[in-house]
Structures are given as structure tokens and as C-alpha cells.
Coordinates of C-alpha atoms in Angstrom, one line a residue:
X1 CA 0.0 0.0 0.0
X2 CA 1.3 3.4 -0.9
X3 CA 0.7 6.2 1.6
X4 CA 1.6 9.6 0.4
X5 CA 3.0 11.9 3.1
X6 CA 2.4 15.1 1.1
X7 CA -0.9 15.7 2.9
X8 CA 0.4 14.8 6.3
X9 CA 3.4 17.0 6.6
X10 CA 1.7 20.4 5.9
X11 CA -1.1 19.5 8.4
X12 CA 1.5 18.6 11.0
X13 CA 3.4 21.9 10.5
X14 CA 0.3 24.1 10.4
X15 CA -1.2 22.4 13.5
X16 CA 2.0 22.8 15.6
X17 CA 2.5 26.4 14.4
X18 CA -1.1 27.3 15.5
X19 CA -0.8 25.7 18.9
X20 CA 0.8 26.8 22.1
X21 CA 4.4 25.6 22.8
X22 CA 4.6 22.7 25.2
X23 CA 7.9 21.1 26.3
X24 CA 7.2 17.9 28.3
X25 CA 10.9 17.8 29.4
X26 CA 10.5 21.1 31.2
X27 CA 8.2 19.5 33.8
X28 CA 9.4 17.6 36.8
X29 CA 8.0 14.1 37.3
X30 CA 7.0 13.2 40.8
X31 CA 6.8 9.5 41.9
X32 CA 4.7 8.2 44.8
X33 CA 3.9 4.8 46.2
X34 CA 0.3 3.8 46.2
X35 CA -1.5 0.7 47.5
X36 CA -2.9 -1.8 45.0
X37 CA -4.2 -5.3 45.0
X38 CA -2.8 -8.2 43.0
X39 CA -5.9 -10.5 42.7
X40 CA -3.9 -13.5 41.5
X41 CA -1.6 -13.4 44.5
X42 CA -4.5 -12.2 46.7
X43 CA -2.3 -9.7 48.4
X44 CA -1.8 -6.0 48.7
X45 CA 1.2 -4.6 46.9
X46 CA 2.8 -1.2 46.3
X47 CA 2.9 0.4 42.9
X48 CA 4.5 3.7 41.8
X49 CA 2.4 6.4 40.2
X50 CA 4.2 9.2 38.3
X51 CA 2.6 12.5 37.9
X52 CA 3.3 16.2 37.0
X53 CA 2.2 18.9 39.5
X54 CA 1.6 22.3 38.0
X55 CA 0.7 25.6 39.8
X56 CA 0.2 24.0 43.3
X57 CA -0.8 27.3 44.9
X58 CA -4.0 27.7 42.7
X59 CA -7.3 27.3 44.5
X60 CA -9.0 25.2 41.8
X61 CA -7.7 21.8 40.8
X62 CA -8.0 19.6 37.7
X63 CA -6.6 16.0 37.5
X64 CA -6.1 14.7 34.0
X65 CA -6.3 11.0 33.1
X66 CA -5.2 9.7 29.7
X67 CA -6.5 6.7 27.8
X68 CA -4.9 4.1 25.6
X69 CA -2.2 4.3 24.4
X70 CA -1.1 7.6 26.0
X71 CA 0.8 9.4 28.7
X72 CA 0.5 12.4 31.0
X73 CA 2.1 14.6 28.3
X74 CA -0.9 14.2 26.0
X75 CA -2.5 16.9 28.0
X76 CA 0.2 19.4 27.1
X77 CA -2.1 21.8 25.2
X78 CA -4.5 21.9 28.2
X79 CA -1.7 22.4 30.7
X80 CA -0.4 25.4 28.7
X81 CA -3.9 26.8 28.4
X82 CA -5.0 26.5 32.1
X83 CA -1.8 26.4 34.1
X84 CA -2.1 30.0 35.4
X85 CA -5.6 29.5 36.7
X86 CA -5.7 25.9 38.0
X87 CA -3.7 23.5 40.0
X88 CA -3.1 20.8 37.4
X89 CA -2.2 17.2 38.0
X90 CA -1.4 15.0 35.0
X91 CA -0.7 11.3 35.7
X92 CA 0.8 8.4 33.9
X93 CA -2.0 5.8 34.5
X94 CA -0.7 2.6 36.2
X95 CA 1.1 0.4 33.7
X96 CA 2.0 3.4 31.4
X97 CA 5.3 5.3 31.2
X98 CA 6.8 5.5 34.7
X99 CA 3.8 4.2 36.6
X100 CA 4.1 0.6 37.6
X101 CA 1.4 -2.1 37.9
X102 CA 0.7 -5.3 39.9
X103 CA 2.1 -8.4 38.2
X104 CA -1.4 -9.5 37.2
X105 CA -2.8 -7.6 34.2
X106 CA -6.0 -9.6 33.8
X107 CA -8.0 -8.7 36.9
X108 CA -6.0 -6.3 39.1
X109 CA -6.9 -3.0 37.5
X110 CA -10.6 -2.3 37.6
X111 CA -11.8 1.3 37.3
X112 CA -12.3 1.3 41.0
X113 CA -8.6 0.4 41.5
X114 CA -7.5 3.2 39.3
X115 CA -9.9 5.6 41.2
X116 CA -7.8 4.6 44.2
X117 CA -4.7 5.8 42.4
X118 CA -6.3 9.1 41.7
X119 CA -7.1 9.7 45.3
X120 CA -3.6 8.6 46.3
X121 CA -2.1 11.2 44.0
X122 CA -4.5 13.9 45.1
X123 CA -3.7 13.2 48.8
X124 CA 0.0 13.4 48.1
X125 CA -0.5 16.7 46.2
X126 CA -2.5 18.2 49.1
X127 CA -5.7 18.4 47.1
X128 CA -9.1 17.9 48.8
X129 CA -11.3 18.3 45.8
X130 CA -10.8 18.4 42.0
X131 CA -12.4 18.3 38.6
X132 CA -11.5 15.0 36.8
X133 CA -10.6 15.4 33.1
X134 CA -10.3 12.2 31.2
X135 CA -9.9 11.0 27.6
X136 CA -10.9 7.7 26.1
X137 CA -10.6 5.1 28.9
X138 CA -9.5 8.0 31.1
X139 CA -13.0 9.4 30.7
X140 CA -14.4 6.2 32.1
X141 CA -12.0 6.4 35.0
X142 CA -13.3 9.9 35.7
X143 CA -16.9 8.8 35.5
X144 CA -16.2 6.0 37.9
X145 CA -14.2 8.3 40.2
X146 CA -17.0 10.8 40.3
X147 CA -19.6 8.1 40.9
X148 CA -17.6 6.5 43.8
X149 CA -16.1 9.6 45.3
X150 CA -18.5 12.6 45.0
X151 CA -16.8 14.0 48.1
X152 CA -13.6 14.5 46.1
X153 CA -14.6 14.9 42.4
X154 CA -17.1 17.7 42.2
X155 CA -17.2 17.8 38.4
X156 CA -15.9 15.8 35.4
X157 CA -15.1 16.1 31.8
X158 CA -15.3 13.0 29.5
X159 CA -13.6 13.3 26.2
X160 CA -14.4 11.1 23.1
X161 CA -16.1 8.3 25.0
X162 CA -19.5 8.8 26.7
X163 CA -20.5 7.3 30.1
X164 CA -20.5 3.5 29.8
X165 CA -22.6 2.8 32.8
X166 CA -23.3 -0.6 34.3
X167 CA -27.0 -0.4 34.4
X168 CA -27.4 -3.1 31.8
X169 CA -26.1 -6.6 31.4
X170 CA -22.4 -7.2 31.1
X171 CA -21.2 -7.2 27.5
X172 CA -17.8 -8.7 26.6
X173 CA -15.6 -7.5 23.7
X174 CA -17.1 -10.0 21.2
X175 CA -20.6 -8.7 21.9
X176 CA -19.5 -5.1 21.5
X177 CA -17.6 -5.9 18.3
X178 CA -20.7 -7.5 16.8
X179 CA -22.5 -4.2 17.2
X180 CA -19.6 -2.0 16.3
X181 CA -17.1 -3.7 13.9
X182 CA -14.3 -1.3 14.6
X183 CA -14.1 -2.7 18.1
X184 CA -12.9 -6.0 16.8
X185 CA -9.4 -5.2 17.9
X186 CA -10.7 -5.4 21.5
X187 CA -11.5 -9.1 21.0
X188 CA -7.8 -9.6 20.1
X189 CA -6.6 -7.7 23.1
X190 CA -9.0 -9.6 25.4
X191 CA -8.5 -13.1 24.1
X192 CA -4.8 -12.9 23.1
X193 CA -3.4 -10.4 25.5
X194 CA 0.2 -11.7 25.5
X195 CA 0.3 -12.0 21.7
X196 CA -1.1 -8.5 21.4
X197 CA 1.6 -7.1 23.7
X198 CA 4.3 -8.9 21.7
X199 CA 3.0 -7.3 18.5
X200 CA 2.8 -3.8 20.0
X201 CA 6.3 -4.1 21.6
X202 CA 8.0 -5.1 18.4
X203 CA 8.3 -1.4 17.3
X204 CA 7.0 1.1 19.9
X205 CA 7.2 4.1 17.6
X206 CA 5.3 2.3 14.8
X207 CA 2.6 1.1 17.2
X208 CA 2.1 4.7 18.5
X209 CA 2.1 6.2 15.0
X210 CA -0.4 3.7 13.8
X211 CA -2.8 4.6 16.6
X212 CA -2.4 8.4 17.1
X213 CA -3.9 9.7 13.8
X214 CA -6.2 12.5 12.7
X215 CA -9.0 13.0 10.2
X216 CA -6.6 14.2 7.6
X217 CA -4.0 11.7 8.3
X218 CA -6.2 8.7 8.9
X219 CA -5.3 5.0 9.3
X220 CA -6.2 2.4 6.7
X221 CA -9.9 1.6 6.4
X222 CA -9.4 -1.9 7.7
X223 CA -7.6 -0.8 10.9
X224 CA -9.2 -2.0 14.1
X225 CA -11.4 -4.6 12.3
X226 CA -9.4 -7.8 13.0
X227 CA -9.7 -10.1 15.9
X228 CA -6.3 -11.7 15.3
X229 CA -4.0 -8.7 14.8
X230 CA -3.8 -5.0 15.8
X231 CA -1.3 -3.7 13.3
X232 CA -2.0 -6.0 10.4
X233 CA -3.8 -3.3 8.5
X234 CA -0.4 -1.5 8.2
X235 CA 1.5 -4.5 6.8
X236 CA 1.9 -2.9 3.3
X237 CA 2.8 0.5 4.8
X238 CA 6.6 0.6 4.9
X239 CA 6.8 3.7 7.1
X240 CA 3.9 5.2 9.0
X241 CA 4.0 9.0 9.0
X242 CA 4.9 10.8 12.2
X243 CA 2.1 11.5 14.8
X244 CA 0.5 14.5 13.1
X245 CA -0.3 16.6 16.2
X246 CA 3.1 16.2 17.8
X247 CA 6.4 17.9 17.0
X248 CA 9.3 15.6 16.5
X249 CA 10.5 16.2 20.0
X250 CA 7.0 15.5 21.4
X251 CA 7.0 12.2 19.6
X252 CA 10.5 11.4 20.7
X253 CA 9.5 12.0 24.4
X254 CA 6.4 9.8 23.9
X255 CA 8.3 6.9 22.5
X256 CA 11.1 7.3 25.0
X257 CA 8.7 7.3 28.0
X258 CA 6.5 4.5 26.6
X259 CA 9.6 2.4 26.2
X260 CA 10.2 2.4 29.9
X261 CA 7.6 -0.5 30.4
X262 CA 6.5 -0.8 26.8
X263 CA 3.0 -2.1 26.3
X264 CA 3.4 -4.9 28.9
X265 CA 0.8 -3.7 31.4
X266 CA -1.2 -1.3 29.2
X267 CA -4.0 -3.5 28.0
X268 CA -5.7 -3.4 31.4
X269 CA -8.8 -1.7 30.0
X270 CA -9.5 -4.6 27.6
X271 CA -9.1 -7.7 29.7
X272 CA -12.3 -9.6 30.7
X273 CA -11.3 -9.8 34.3
X274 CA -10.9 -6.0 34.8
X275 CA -14.0 -5.1 32.7
X276 CA -16.2 -7.7 34.5
X277 CA -14.7 -6.7 37.8
X278 CA -15.7 -3.0 37.2
X279 CA -19.2 -4.0 36.1
X280 CA -19.7 -6.4 39.0
X281 CA -18.5 -3.9 41.7
X282 CA -20.7 -1.2 40.3
X283 CA -23.7 -3.5 40.2
X284 CA -23.1 -4.5 43.8
X285 CA -23.3 -0.9 44.8
X286 CA -26.5 -0.4 42.7
X287 CA -25.9 3.3 41.9
X288 CA -25.3 4.4 38.4
X289 CA -26.2 8.1 38.6
X290 CA -23.6 10.8 38.7
X291 CA -25.2 14.0 40.1
X292 CA -22.2 16.3 39.6
X293 CA -21.8 18.6 36.6
X294 CA -20.5 16.7 33.6
X295 CA -19.1 17.9 30.3
X296 CA -19.0 15.3 27.5
X297 CA -17.0 16.3 24.4
X298 CA -17.7 13.9 21.5
X299 CA -15.7 14.0 18.3
X300 CA -17.7 13.6 15.0
X301 CA -15.1 11.8 13.0
X302 CA -13.7 9.0 15.2
X303 CA -13.0 5.9 13.1
X304 CA -13.6 3.8 16.2
X305 CA -17.3 4.5 16.7
X306 CA -20.1 7.0 16.3
X307 CA -20.0 8.1 20.0
X308 CA -23.0 10.5 19.6
X309 CA -25.1 7.5 18.6
X310 CA -23.5 5.3 21.3
X311 CA -24.4 7.9 24.0
X312 CA -28.0 7.9 22.8
X313 CA -28.2 4.1 22.5
X314 CA -26.8 3.7 26.0
X315 CA -29.1 6.4 27.3
X316 CA -26.1 7.8 29.2
X317 CA -27.9 11.1 29.8
X318 CA -30.5 9.4 32.0
X319 CA -27.8 8.9 34.6
X320 CA -26.2 12.3 34.3
X321 CA -28.7 15.0 35.5
X322 CA -26.2 17.8 35.0
X323 CA -24.9 16.7 31.6
X324 CA -23.6 19.2 29.0
X325 CA -22.8 17.5 25.7
X326 CA -20.7 19.3 23.0
X327 CA -19.6 17.9 19.7
X328 CA -16.6 19.0 17.6
X329 CA -14.7 18.0 14.5
X330 CA -11.9 15.5 15.0
X331 CA -11.0 11.9 15.2
X332 CA -10.2 10.0 18.4
X333 CA -7.9 12.7 19.9
X334 CA -9.9 16.0 19.6
X335 CA -8.0 17.7 22.4
X336 CA -4.8 17.2 20.5
X337 CA -6.1 17.5 17.0
X338 CA -7.9 20.8 17.5
X339 CA -6.7 22.1 20.9
X340 CA -8.0 25.6 20.6
X341 CA -11.6 24.4 19.8
X342 CA -11.4 22.0 22.6
X343 CA -9.9 24.4 25.1
X344 CA -12.6 27.0 24.3
X345 CA -15.3 24.5 24.9
X346 CA -13.7 23.5 28.2
X347 CA -13.1 27.0 29.3
X348 CA -16.7 28.0 28.7
X349 CA -18.0 25.1 30.7
X350 CA -15.5 25.6 33.6
X351 CA -16.8 29.2 33.9
X352 CA -20.3 27.8 34.7
X353 CA -19.1 25.8 37.7
X354 CA -19.5 26.8 41.3
X355 CA -16.0 26.1 42.7
X356 CA -16.8 27.5 46.1
X357 CA -18.2 24.4 47.9
X358 CA -16.1 22.3 50.2
X359 CA -16.3 18.6 49.6
X360 CA -18.6 18.1 52.6
X361 CA -20.9 20.9 51.4
X362 CA -21.1 19.3 48.0
X363 CA -22.2 15.9 49.4
X364 CA -24.8 17.6 51.6
X365 CA -26.1 19.7 48.7
X366 CA -26.5 16.6 46.6
X367 CA -28.3 14.8 49.4
X368 CA -30.7 17.7 49.8

């Protein structure tokens, strides 16, 4: 397959030229020890969570949670936009970059477990309450964090993926792929996790370039549609173009940091044990409603799925009484592809929030 780069290079240059400057290496990484559970060993273990702490004297706080495959630095444009107004925390999710993971990948990282990592980081940073900003699976972490800990997370922003609540029956990856064919890759990740990790680890840069694409620099049409390979759609592509919304130094940092642990523990969002564990624990609590203010930003051109339709099909809004939904052009990474548009949407919504309540007052207000 021949993939011309003549359309990609101008887009990358114009995008970077129109965005704020962000240098990930200029930020200091903090590392803390957090408690976790290894469900195979049936014991408590310590893991390391890496995070960046920006403007710690600000009164209002935002914690940012990336999805797959990503890192803390994917929030660079948002950090640069809001760093003078908010105390901003950007983490490497457990298993990514410098954040470690229990030995068990299959069942030891439910969304409740990762919520525990967020509260661990916030406590270490001296933050009592925060807005949770998440992209992709990070959005689902934020939804779960807000659902479980309304005393801490008083508002949330979910980017790209809507609220995947547990009110209905559990659906495994095969069932999801039957309804949305571009989720077939999740069957591969779930049923052949070790094989998938081996494939992804063969060339870290190529795996990241294959995934982090834009509307104007899209992957092959058959990408994500196989249950036996993730990168097979690129077999006839000799060299995948650079990540279009990164500078060369951005991409180098991403590859370098991802190479610390490679993809070994990153498929935690796709394993049946973790997904079923998340669903089961939520069902046991029996509460699916998130009363806090929620901003859902859904891209209109994501090759993975039509998320606007998915949100309506799942009736996500029924469980989010203070939901604001905004759509914008872009593929799976709208906050990176069109940062100014995204930041403007985010800023307008943030300005509607009441940041004055203490955590205890928020809980009391919700109960009333």
C-alpha cells in the first residue's frame, strides 16, 4: 500500500504552528507509592504512580487522566492553556510510562482500582477536591471516580467516549464488536493479550504512530477490524508518517517514555477480568447516577465509533442529570487534533461551575 506523506506534513506543521508551545521535558515528574491489590496473588502490593504537578498554589484543581495508548504529556495543550488558573495534575496511569502495575494484568486494575490511584495522588499533592478530566478510557476512569467519590470529584469532563454505565447486562468484547465492527481489535486484546503485547512491543514508535492519527492523516480503512492482529492493516505500509499533532521532540518523548515499560501492562482496560470486575463492583453498589456537573465532548469523525449515537443508544444522559454535551470535529484525539476548539469548549463550561463548595458541602447539597 502506498501512503503519500504530502498531505500529512503540511497538516502537522500548520497544527503545531497554530498551537501553544509545550515542552514535556521542562516539567518535573513526581513519583509516589500507592497501595494496590494483586488479585492473582491475593495480596496488597505497592505500585509507583508518576505525575506532574503544575501551579500548586492555585485554589481550583484539575486532575487529568489519559486513555490508551497515551501518557501524561498528551494533556500538554490543556496544561499550557489553564496552568495559570488551575492547580493541574497529569498522571501516567498505572502500567503506562513510569507508573508501575501489579504483576497481574488480567484482573487487578478495575476502574475502582484506578480511582484509588487518583485519590492517592491527590492526597500526596495536598488536594481535597478536584475536577476530573479524562480522555478515552481515562474518561471512564473519571466517570467511575466521580460516581464512587463525589466527596472529592465535584465535576468531570469525559472526552471522546460517553458514560459507559453498568445499568445493563455485562457485554464482553465479542458482543461489543458484533454491534460496532471497529471494536474487533478489543477481541484480540482480550483473548490474546500476550500476543497483542508482543506485536505492539516489536516497534514502539510504529505502534504509537499507527494509533495516534487525525481525520486528515487517517489509518487504513481496515484498521481495528481484525480479531487476530492489531497492526495487520499496516502490513503494506513501509513507514507510517509521524504523529500529526506532535512535534518531532513531542513524539520522541512519547516513544522514550512509553519504552520504559513498553505495552506490557497497558491492556488493562480490555481484559475480561478487569472489565467484568468493574461492572460487578458497580452493580453490587447499585448506583449508576452521577449527580455532579458533567461535560461530555464527543468527536464527530472518530474511526472507532459514532460516539454520539452510542451515547443515545446507551441512554447515558439518563444517569447524568447535570450533563452538558458538546460535539466537535476531530477523530479520536480531539483535544490534540484541535486544541483551541477543545480548550474554548472546556473554558466556557468551567466558567459555569461553582468552585466555592467544600467537599462536605457538595455531598450535603447533593443529598438535599
